[in-house]
Short mmCIF file of C-alpha atoms in Angstrom, two decimals:
data_model
loop_
_atom_site.label_atom_id
_atom_site.label_comp_id
_atom_site.label_asym_id
_atom_site.label_seq_id
_atom_site.Cartn_x
_atom_site.Cartn_y
_atom_site.Cartn_z
CA UNK A 1 65.58 99.08 129.74
CA UNK A 2 68.11 101.77 128.80
CA UNK A 3 66.29 102.56 125.52
CA UNK A 4 62.96 102.88 127.34
CA UNK A 5 64.52 105.16 129.96
CA UNK A 6 66.04 107.34 127.23
CA UNK A 7 62.68 107.47 125.44
CA UNK A 8 60.87 108.72 128.57
CA UNK A 9 63.63 111.21 129.47
CA UNK A 10 63.83 112.49 125.90
CA UNK A 11 60.08 113.12 125.81
CA UNK A 12 60.07 114.92 129.17
CA UNK A 13 63.04 117.08 128.20
CA UNK A 14 61.65 117.90 124.73
CA UNK A 15 58.35 118.99 126.27
CA UNK A 16 60.06 120.91 129.08
CA UNK A 17 58.35 118.81 131.74
CA UNK A 18 60.20 119.07 135.05
CA UNK A 19 61.24 115.74 136.53
CA UNK A 20 63.65 114.15 138.94
CA UNK A 21 65.50 111.06 137.80
CA UNK A 22 66.31 108.52 140.50
CA UNK A 23 69.07 106.02 139.88
CA UNK A 24 68.13 102.66 141.37
CA UNK A 25 71.27 100.90 140.13
CA UNK A 26 73.69 102.96 142.21
CA UNK A 27 71.45 103.90 145.13
CA UNK A 28 69.99 101.23 147.42
CA UNK A 29 67.63 103.75 149.07
CA UNK A 30 66.07 104.67 145.70
CA UNK A 31 65.77 100.99 144.78
CA UNK A 32 64.03 100.21 148.08
CA UNK A 33 61.71 103.20 147.71
CA UNK A 34 60.65 102.11 144.21
CA UNK A 35 60.01 98.52 145.30
CA UNK A 36 57.88 99.71 148.20
CA UNK A 37 55.88 102.23 146.14
CA UNK A 38 55.01 100.12 143.09
CA UNK A 39 51.53 98.72 143.87
CA UNK A 40 51.20 94.98 144.34
CA UNK A 41 49.06 94.57 141.21
CA UNK A 42 51.73 96.33 139.08
CA UNK A 43 54.61 94.10 140.13
CA UNK A 44 55.93 91.20 138.05
CA UNK A 45 54.89 87.68 139.05
CA UNK A 46 58.47 86.99 140.07
CA UNK A 47 61.39 89.26 140.83
CA UNK A 48 61.38 93.00 141.36
CA UNK A 49 59.77 95.73 139.24
CA UNK A 50 62.12 96.97 136.55
CA UNK A 51 62.58 100.57 135.45
CA UNK A 52 61.44 102.84 134.06
CA UNK A 53 58.62 103.41 136.55
CA UNK A 54 56.92 106.77 136.68
CA UNK A 55 55.66 108.56 139.78
CA UNK A 56 54.15 111.96 140.51
CA UNK A 57 55.68 112.58 143.93
CA UNK A 58 54.90 109.27 145.65
CA UNK A 59 51.82 108.44 143.51
CA UNK A 60 52.56 105.56 141.15
CA UNK A 61 51.62 106.36 137.55
CA UNK A 62 52.81 103.29 135.65
CA UNK A 63 55.60 101.66 133.72
CA UNK A 64 56.98 102.25 130.23
CA UNK A 65 54.09 100.47 128.52
CA UNK A 66 51.60 102.75 130.30
CA UNK A 67 53.66 105.81 129.34
CA UNK A 68 53.96 104.66 125.71
CA UNK A 69 50.21 104.07 125.43
CA UNK A 70 49.46 107.52 126.90
CA UNK A 71 51.90 109.11 124.44
CA UNK A 72 50.31 107.29 121.49
CA UNK A 73 46.90 108.59 122.60
CA UNK A 74 48.14 112.18 123.14
CA UNK A 75 47.31 111.77 126.83
CA UNK A 76 50.73 112.05 128.47
CA UNK A 77 49.87 115.15 130.49
CA UNK A 78 46.77 113.43 131.92
CA UNK A 79 48.84 110.28 132.56
CA UNK A 80 51.43 112.35 134.43
CA UNK A 81 48.73 114.21 136.38
CA UNK A 82 49.68 117.53 134.76
CA UNK A 83 47.75 120.23 132.93
CA UNK A 84 48.61 120.39 129.25
CA UNK A 85 50.24 123.70 128.28
CA UNK A 86 48.28 126.09 126.03
CA UNK A 87 48.79 125.29 122.36
CA UNK A 88 49.76 121.66 122.92
CA UNK A 89 48.14 118.94 120.83
CA UNK A 90 46.30 117.74 123.92
CA UNK A 91 44.78 121.11 124.72
CA UNK A 92 43.72 121.55 121.07
CA UNK A 93 41.74 118.29 121.15
CA UNK A 94 39.95 118.91 124.44
CA UNK A 95 36.37 120.12 124.09
CA UNK A 96 35.81 123.62 125.37
CA UNK A 97 33.39 124.05 128.25
CA UNK A 98 31.15 127.06 128.20
#
């Protein structure tokens, strides 16, 4: 879990993507919020959802596997619900509309 969290945080920091990290280990309110906001179909069969879980405000985006797949496909900005910055690999591969 820690390695996955560091991977996500490292990517966000390296790409200067603003984020807010919420500690669910030390904060019961954050833990409760995450449990309530992970959709039923994205929860494990037993137990509670484990971090890292990504949200854009209160909209659930996915877990580490979803993030990793988006990164592998150069689609992280779309996954995060953000516009890719000019000059990024993602914006270079998007077809131009005229």
